[in-house]
Amino acid sequence: MRLVVDLNKCQGYAQCAFLAPDVFAMHGEESLVYNPLAEQEQRERVARAVAACPVQAITADGLDDAGEPPAEPGQEAAHGR
Amino acid sequence: MDGDAFLEWLRREGRIVIVGASLAGLRAAEVLRAEGFSGSLTMIGDEPYEPYDRPPLSKAVLLGKASPQHTELPRRREIDAKWRLGVAATGLDLAAKRVRLADGDEVEYDRLLIATGVRARPWPKESEAQLDGVFVLRTRDDAAGLHRRLKASPRRVFVIGAGFTGSEIASACREQGVAVTVAERAGAPLVGALGGVVGAVAAELHRENGVDLRTGVMVTALEGDSSGRVRAAHLSDGTVVETDVVIVSLGATRNTEWLAGSGLGAGPRGIACDAGCRAFDFRGIVTDDIFVAGDVARSPHPLFNYQFLSLEHWGNAVTQAEVAAHNMISASAERQPHMWVPAFWSSQFGVNIKSVGVPSLGEQIMITQGSLAERRFIGVYGYQGRVIAAVSFDNTRWLEFYQRLIESGAPFPVEFPTVDRRPEGRQPVPADFPDPSLPSHGPTVTLSGYSPADRRLVFTPGRH
């Protein structure tokens, strides 16, 4: 599954690094390093990380079994920001 | 057909072509579909890959945390497009509304979005640039080649240019124990983007992490051995550095050559467009059916005196693409301006560097929180008595506050007290940006055009 983190939004709360440590890792005090192609068996953990991110910075596809792409994160729908 | 009927027809069965199949192109396509465009959509890209993310290529990929082949962007939704990948656009016929492709094909459009971005500026001496072991880093193929070479334990890596990409590469090499020399023409890393005060902190970061940083020097020649492999770099101070990998990080060039002679207002500084992302033709008349987004666009920004800004920023590509896509299929009263506050991030030597606004416009800087010595601070840039930008080193949670100061044109110097203000931050000091007429590693923001507020031209030389 593919994922991307909007690092302008990311504020280093590290929730994702706790919930899916094989995909997300803190690098230094507040930088995030992640693997943009997570293994399929990480799906549950990535879904939890996406949901838990306090600033909703993570976009991932393939989170649903049906292969339905995820709905656009609410905050990203606003233009001009 | 009147305007409303045309728009309805366009949304239902029009033909939209997007040239540039990277971040901006993909996000635009998704918004078109999300907003109900049901006509035909064609995505044209010169690279043979589906849209992938570039920032990880100089960070997670070089650190071994991600594969250079697998940074593909997730999809927000199905876009049902015809993909023409691996074929560059080579020309545009405005009158016939056709894009010419490298394979001779032509694609007709009713609305066109240009998101062709930038490419890495190559080493100017072609024979030296072609030596084995000389790289640039922009594309997935660049990253794969460099990644392979770095894994083969080079004796020393030589980075030309200490902008963000060059600094990130040096950082990744050091983290893996590879010896690195960085050569920078300016007095410190990152000075083009953040000025000399912050650049001095960046220089300390390089040196503390074991980078052999050479500033105030130019690379005069790259030397190859008899088998055509690079073996040394010659510097303007007379020194020679033996190396087996050279990475040229001299910024980027906008991909506008394919538009030469088309009549569009396109050149080395990008494609000029209005605040609604509609492209100008070379006469300064706005086009109705051609839109621009991402690194290749140059648009007037109301927060910065309507100067035309070109932003090589990830977040700009996303937002401008969203605005352009919306405007492409909307009536004029429904259109939106692109007013995104510039923002970017970099991660190097374990430090998270982020910025909002346009630091390179800044005349002065104040360290309003934290301290330079601790590498944890907020620097605020002032321009003509107002806050124009801010930079954070490992202090990102405060940036949004400063973004609001920029948006509201708050006065500079910052007079109110701030958390963790130190004695050094009480007075503004010159931000110390290099003279823009001197060649150096440029910022990733290009200022150009006429500013009605101060009645002067800001000239940024095309660094070729």
PDB file of N, CA, C and O in Angstrom, chain B residues 303-304 341 356-359 361-366 368 378-391 399-416:
ATOM      1  N   LEU B 303      -0.065  38.305  -0.759  1.00  0.00           N
ATOM      2  CA  LEU B 303       0.648  38.564   0.498  1.00  0.00           C
ATOM      3  C   LEU B 303       2.011  39.185   0.263  1.00  0.00           C
ATOM      4  O   LEU B 303       2.641  39.695   1.175  1.00  0.00           O
ATOM      5  N   PHE B 304       2.496  39.062  -0.961  1.00  0.00           N
ATOM      6  CA  PHE B 304       3.839  39.537  -1.247  1.00  0.00           C
ATOM      7  C   PHE B 304       3.777  40.574  -2.363  1.00  0.00           C
ATOM      8  O   PHE B 304       4.450  40.467  -3.391  1.00  0.00           O
ATOM      9  N   VAL B 341       0.128  30.136   1.539  1.00  0.00           N
ATOM     10  CA  VAL B 341       1.333  30.708   2.143  1.00  0.00           C
ATOM     11  C   VAL B 341       2.487  29.719   1.924  1.00  0.00           C
ATOM     12  O   VAL B 341       2.387  28.557   2.315  1.00  0.00           O
ATOM     13  N   VAL B 356       7.859  29.008   6.786  1.00  0.00           N
ATOM     14  CA  VAL B 356       6.649  29.557   6.171  1.00  0.00           C
ATOM     15  C   VAL B 356       6.961  30.964   5.665  1.00  0.00           C
ATOM     16  O   VAL B 356       7.856  31.632   6.186  1.00  0.00           O
ATOM     17  N   GLY B 357       6.214  31.388   4.654  1.00  0.00           N
ATOM     18  CA  GLY B 357       6.474  32.702   4.066  1.00  0.00           C
ATOM     19  C   GLY B 357       7.615  32.642   3.063  1.00  0.00           C
ATOM     20  O   GLY B 357       7.952  31.574   2.557  1.00  0.00           O
ATOM     21  N   VAL B 358       8.181  33.793   2.771  1.00  0.00           N
ATOM     22  CA  VAL B 358       9.288  33.855   1.808  1.00  0.00           C
ATOM     23  C   VAL B 358      10.517  34.462   2.493  1.00  0.00           C
ATOM     24  O   VAL B 358      10.725  35.681   2.445  1.00  0.00           O
ATOM     25  N   PRO B 359      11.329  33.623   3.141  1.00  0.00           N
ATOM     26  CA  PRO B 359      12.487  34.155   3.872  1.00  0.00           C
ATOM     27  C   PRO B 359      13.408  35.007   2.995  1.00  0.00           C
ATOM     28  O   PRO B 359      13.935  36.020   3.475  1.00  0.00           O
ATOM     29  N   LEU B 361      12.891  37.137   0.925  1.00  0.00           N
ATOM     30  CA  LEU B 361      12.504  38.547   0.846  1.00  0.00           C
ATOM     31  C   LEU B 361      12.982  39.324   2.071  1.00  0.00           C
ATOM     32  O   LEU B 361      12.959  40.553   2.077  1.00  0.00           O
ATOM     33  N   GLY B 362      13.360  38.626   3.127  1.00  0.00           N
ATOM     34  CA  GLY B 362      13.632  39.258   4.407  1.00  0.00           C
ATOM     35  C   GLY B 362      14.862  40.155   4.389  1.00  0.00           C
ATOM     36  O   GLY B 362      15.878  39.824   3.781  1.00  0.00           O
ATOM     37  N   GLU B 363      14.725  41.290   5.051  1.00  0.00           N
ATOM     38  CA  GLU B 363      15.881  42.184   5.220  1.00  0.00           C
ATOM     39  C   GLU B 363      16.561  41.894   6.555  1.00  0.00           C
ATOM     40  O   GLU B 363      17.775  41.951   6.675  1.00  0.00           O
ATOM     41  N   GLN B 364      15.738  41.608   7.571  1.00  0.00           N
ATOM     42  CA  GLN B 364      16.275  41.377   8.911  1.00  0.00           C
ATOM     43  C   GLN B 364      15.683  40.105   9.496  1.00  0.00           C
ATOM     44  O   GLN B 364      14.644  39.626   9.041  1.00  0.00           O
ATOM     45  N   ILE B 365      16.365  39.588  10.498  1.00  0.00           N
ATOM     46  CA  ILE B 365      15.878  38.395  11.185  1.00  0.00           C
ATOM     47  C   ILE B 365      15.981  38.618  12.694  1.00  0.00           C
ATOM     48  O   ILE B 365      16.899  39.295  13.170  1.00  0.00           O
ATOM     49  N   MET B 366      15.000  38.082  13.412  1.00  0.00           N
ATOM     50  CA  MET B 366      15.033  38.072  14.882  1.00  0.00           C
ATOM     51  C   MET B 366      14.869  36.626  15.327  1.00  0.00           C
ATOM     52  O   MET B 366      14.008  35.924  14.794  1.00  0.00           O
ATOM     53  N   THR B 368      13.205  34.754  17.785  1.00  0.00           N
ATOM     54  CA  THR B 368      12.177  35.076  18.782  1.00  0.00           C
ATOM     55  C   THR B 368      11.990  33.980  19.817  1.00  0.00           C
ATOM     56  O   THR B 368      11.384  34.223  20.858  1.00  0.00           O
ATOM     57  N   ILE B 378      13.223  29.623  16.604  1.00  0.00           N
ATOM     58  CA  ILE B 378      12.395  30.221  15.552  1.00  0.00           C
ATOM     59  C   ILE B 378      13.059  31.522  15.133  1.00  0.00           C
ATOM     60  O   ILE B 378      13.385  32.355  15.982  1.00  0.00           O
ATOM     61  N   GLY B 379      13.280  31.671  13.848  1.00  0.00           N
ATOM     62  CA  GLY B 379      13.767  32.933  13.305  1.00  0.00           C
ATOM     63  C   GLY B 379      12.644  33.592  12.528  1.00  0.00           C
ATOM     64  O   GLY B 379      11.971  32.941  11.737  1.00  0.00           O
ATOM     65  N   VAL B 380      12.424  34.889  12.780  1.00  0.00           N
ATOM     66  CA  VAL B 380      11.368  35.628  12.077  1.00  0.00           C
ATOM     67  C   VAL B 380      12.016  36.650  11.153  1.00  0.00           C
ATOM     68  O   VAL B 380      12.912  37.388  11.568  1.00  0.00           O
ATOM     69  N   TYR B 381      11.570  36.671   9.896  1.00  0.00           N
ATOM     70  CA  TYR B 381      12.137  37.583   8.914  1.00  0.00           C
ATOM     71  C   TYR B 381      11.216  38.785   8.720  1.00  0.00           C
ATOM     72  O   TYR B 381       9.988  38.632   8.636  1.00  0.00           O
ATOM     73  N   GLY B 382      11.822  39.966   8.648  1.00  0.00           N
ATOM     74  CA  GLY B 382      11.053  41.183   8.437  1.00  0.00           C
ATOM     75  C   GLY B 382      11.392  41.833   7.115  1.00  0.00           C
ATOM     76  O   GLY B 382      12.538  41.778   6.646  1.00  0.00           O
ATOM     77  N   TYR B 383      10.360  42.435   6.520  1.00  0.00           N
ATOM     78  CA  TYR B 383      10.542  43.143   5.259  1.00  0.00           C
ATOM     79  C   TYR B 383       9.683  44.393   5.309  1.00  0.00           C
ATOM     80  O   TYR B 383       8.464  44.300   5.493  1.00  0.00           O
ATOM     81  N   GLN B 384      10.300  45.540   5.187  1.00  0.00           N
ATOM     82  CA  GLN B 384       9.591  46.815   5.196  1.00  0.00           C
ATOM     83  C   GLN B 384       8.593  46.902   6.353  1.00  0.00           C
ATOM     84  O   GLN B 384       7.435  47.263   6.170  1.00  0.00           O
ATOM     85  N   GLY B 385       9.073  46.548   7.538  1.00  0.00           N
ATOM     86  CA  GLY B 385       8.276  46.758   8.740  1.00  0.00           C
ATOM     87  C   GLY B 385       7.203  45.734   9.012  1.00  0.00           C
ATOM     88  O   GLY B 385       6.367  45.925   9.897  1.00  0.00           O
ATOM     89  N   ARG B 386       7.209  44.629   8.236  1.00  0.00           N
ATOM     90  CA  ARG B 386       6.243  43.595   8.590  1.00  0.00           C
ATOM     91  C   ARG B 386       6.864  42.203   8.536  1.00  0.00           C
ATOM     92  O   ARG B 386       7.920  41.996   7.935  1.00  0.00           O
ATOM     93  N   VAL B 387       6.167  41.273   9.198  1.00  0.00           N
ATOM     94  CA  VAL B 387       6.665  39.895   9.238  1.00  0.00           C
ATOM     95  C   VAL B 387       6.399  39.238   7.887  1.00  0.00           C
ATOM     96  O   VAL B 387       5.270  39.237   7.400  1.00  0.00           O
ATOM     97  N   ILE B 388       7.465  38.710   7.291  1.00  0.00           N
ATOM     98  CA  ILE B 388       7.326  38.182   5.933  1.00  0.00           C
ATOM     99  C   ILE B 388       7.560  36.668   5.881  1.00  0.00           C
ATOM    100  O   ILE B 388       7.144  35.991   4.949  1.00  0.00           O
ATOM    101  N   ALA B 389       8.249  36.124   6.909  1.00  0.00           N
ATOM    102  CA  ALA B 389       8.577  34.696   6.895  1.00  0.00           C
ATOM    103  C   ALA B 389       9.063  34.267   8.271  1.00  0.00           C
ATOM    104  O   ALA B 389       9.396  35.104   9.111  1.00  0.00           O
ATOM    105  N   ALA B 390       9.074  32.958   8.481  1.00  0.00           N
ATOM    106  CA  ALA B 390       9.666  32.415   9.698  1.00  0.00           C
ATOM    107  C   ALA B 390      10.306  31.074   9.381  1.00  0.00           C
ATOM    108  O   ALA B 390       9.887  30.378   8.454  1.00  0.00           O
ATOM    109  N   VAL B 391      11.345  30.743  10.120  1.00  0.00           N
ATOM    110  CA  VAL B 391      12.000  29.443   9.963  1.00  0.00           C
ATOM    111  C   VAL B 391      12.090  28.793  11.330  1.00  0.00           C
ATOM    112  O   VAL B 391      12.267  29.484  12.332  1.00  0.00           O
ATOM    113  N   LEU B 399       5.146  27.167  14.293  1.00  0.00           N
ATOM    114  CA  LEU B 399       5.145  27.822  12.979  1.00  0.00           C
ATOM    115  C   LEU B 399       3.780  28.357  12.561  1.00  0.00           C
ATOM    116  O   LEU B 399       3.684  29.397  11.919  1.00  0.00           O
ATOM    117  N   GLU B 400       2.737  27.631  12.930  1.00  0.00           N
ATOM    118  CA  GLU B 400       1.405  28.058  12.515  1.00  0.00           C
ATOM    119  C   GLU B 400       1.080  29.450  13.075  1.00  0.00           C
ATOM    120  O   GLU B 400       0.448  30.278  12.415  1.00  0.00           O
ATOM    121  N   PHE B 401       1.544  29.681  14.291  1.00  0.00           N
ATOM    122  CA  PHE B 401       1.355  31.003  14.891  1.00  0.00           C
ATOM    123  C   PHE B 401       2.011  32.080  14.020  1.00  0.00           C
ATOM    124  O   PHE B 401       1.422  33.130  13.729  1.00  0.00           O
ATOM    125  N   TYR B 402       3.225  31.792  13.584  1.00  0.00           N
ATOM    126  CA  TYR B 402       3.933  32.777  12.765  1.00  0.00           C
ATOM    127  C   TYR B 402       3.304  32.905  11.381  1.00  0.00           C
ATOM    128  O   TYR B 402       3.323  33.970  10.768  1.00  0.00           O
ATOM    129  N   GLN B 403       2.745  31.826  10.889  1.00  0.00           N
ATOM    130  CA  GLN B 403       2.039  31.901   9.608  1.00  0.00           C
ATOM    131  C   GLN B 403       0.898  32.907   9.700  1.00  0.00           C
ATOM    132  O   GLN B 403       0.663  33.694   8.781  1.00  0.00           O
ATOM    133  N   ARG B 404       0.204  32.904  10.838  1.00  0.00           N
ATOM    134  CA  ARG B 404      -0.895  33.870  10.999  1.00  0.00           C
ATOM    135  C   ARG B 404      -0.360  35.297  11.051  1.00  0.00           C
ATOM    136  O   ARG B 404      -0.996  36.223  10.558  1.00  0.00           O
ATOM    137  N   LEU B 405       0.821  35.483  11.647  1.00  0.00           N
ATOM    138  CA  LEU B 405       1.420  36.831  11.644  1.00  0.00           C
ATOM    139  C   LEU B 405       1.702  37.278  10.204  1.00  0.00           C
ATOM    140  O   LEU B 405       1.479  38.436   9.844  1.00  0.00           O
ATOM    141  N   ILE B 406       2.207  36.348   9.404  1.00  0.00           N
ATOM    142  CA  ILE B 406       2.515  36.692   8.009  1.00  0.00           C
ATOM    143  C   ILE B 406       1.231  37.037   7.268  1.00  0.00           C
ATOM    144  O   ILE B 406       1.144  38.050   6.566  1.00  0.00           O
ATOM    145  N   GLU B 407       0.201  36.211   7.459  1.00  0.00           N
ATOM    146  CA  GLU B 407      -1.069  36.417   6.759  1.00  0.00           C
ATOM    147  C   GLU B 407      -1.720  37.733   7.138  1.00  0.00           C
ATOM    148  O   GLU B 407      -2.427  38.342   6.345  1.00  0.00           O
ATOM    149  N   SER B 408      -1.477  38.159   8.383  1.00  0.00           N
ATOM    150  CA  SER B 408      -2.133  39.401   8.816  1.00  0.00           C
ATOM    151  C   SER B 408      -1.219  40.610   8.689  1.00  0.00           C
ATOM    152  O   SER B 408      -1.569  41.695   9.141  1.00  0.00           O
ATOM    153  N   GLY B 409      -0.041  40.433   8.094  1.00  0.00           N
ATOM    154  CA  GLY B 409       0.875  41.558   7.916  1.00  0.00           C
ATOM    155  C   GLY B 409       1.307  42.177   9.232  1.00  0.00           C
ATOM    156  O   GLY B 409       1.424  43.400   9.357  1.00  0.00           O
ATOM    157  N   ALA B 410       1.562  41.328  10.235  1.00  0.00           N
ATOM    158  CA  ALA B 410       1.946  41.820  11.561  1.00  0.00           C
ATOM    159  C   ALA B 410       3.245  42.618  11.494  1.00  0.00           C
ATOM    160  O   ALA B 410       4.105  42.345  10.664  1.00  0.00           O
ATOM    161  N   PRO B 411       3.380  43.633  12.375  1.00  0.00           N
ATOM    162  CA  PRO B 411       4.569  44.488  12.306  1.00  0.00           C
ATOM    163  C   PRO B 411       5.856  43.761  12.720  1.00  0.00           C
ATOM    164  O   PRO B 411       5.838  42.846  13.539  1.00  0.00           O
ATOM    165  N   PHE B 412       6.940  44.213  12.126  1.00  0.00           N
ATOM    166  CA  PHE B 412       8.279  43.733  12.450  1.00  0.00           C
ATOM    167  C   PHE B 412       9.108  44.960  12.803  1.00  0.00           C
ATOM    168  O   PHE B 412       8.963  45.970  12.126  1.00  0.00           O
ATOM    169  N   PRO B 413       9.963  44.963  13.811  1.00  0.00           N
ATOM    170  CA  PRO B 413      10.312  43.848  14.700  1.00  0.00           C
ATOM    171  C   PRO B 413       9.132  43.375  15.557  1.00  0.00           C
ATOM    172  O   PRO B 413       8.214  44.139  15.834  1.00  0.00           O
ATOM    173  N   VAL B 414       9.221  42.109  15.976  1.00  0.00           N
ATOM    174  CA  VAL B 414       8.198  41.515  16.823  1.00  0.00           C
ATOM    175  C   VAL B 414       8.357  42.096  18.225  1.00  0.00           C
ATOM    176  O   VAL B 414       9.397  41.931  18.859  1.00  0.00           O
ATOM    177  N   GLU B 415       7.324  42.806  18.702  1.00  0.00           N
ATOM    178  CA  GLU B 415       7.481  43.532  19.963  1.00  0.00           C
ATOM    179  C   GLU B 415       6.929  42.776  21.161  1.00  0.00           C
ATOM    180  O   GLU B 415       7.360  43.007  22.276  1.00  0.00           O
ATOM    181  N   PHE B 416       5.970  41.875  20.899  1.00  0.00           N
ATOM    182  CA  PHE B 416       5.374  41.178  22.036  1.00  0.00           C
ATOM    183  C   PHE B 416       6.345  40.130  22.567  1.00  0.00           C
ATOM    184  O   PHE B 416       7.232  39.674  21.853  1.00  0.00           O
TER     185      PHE B 416
END
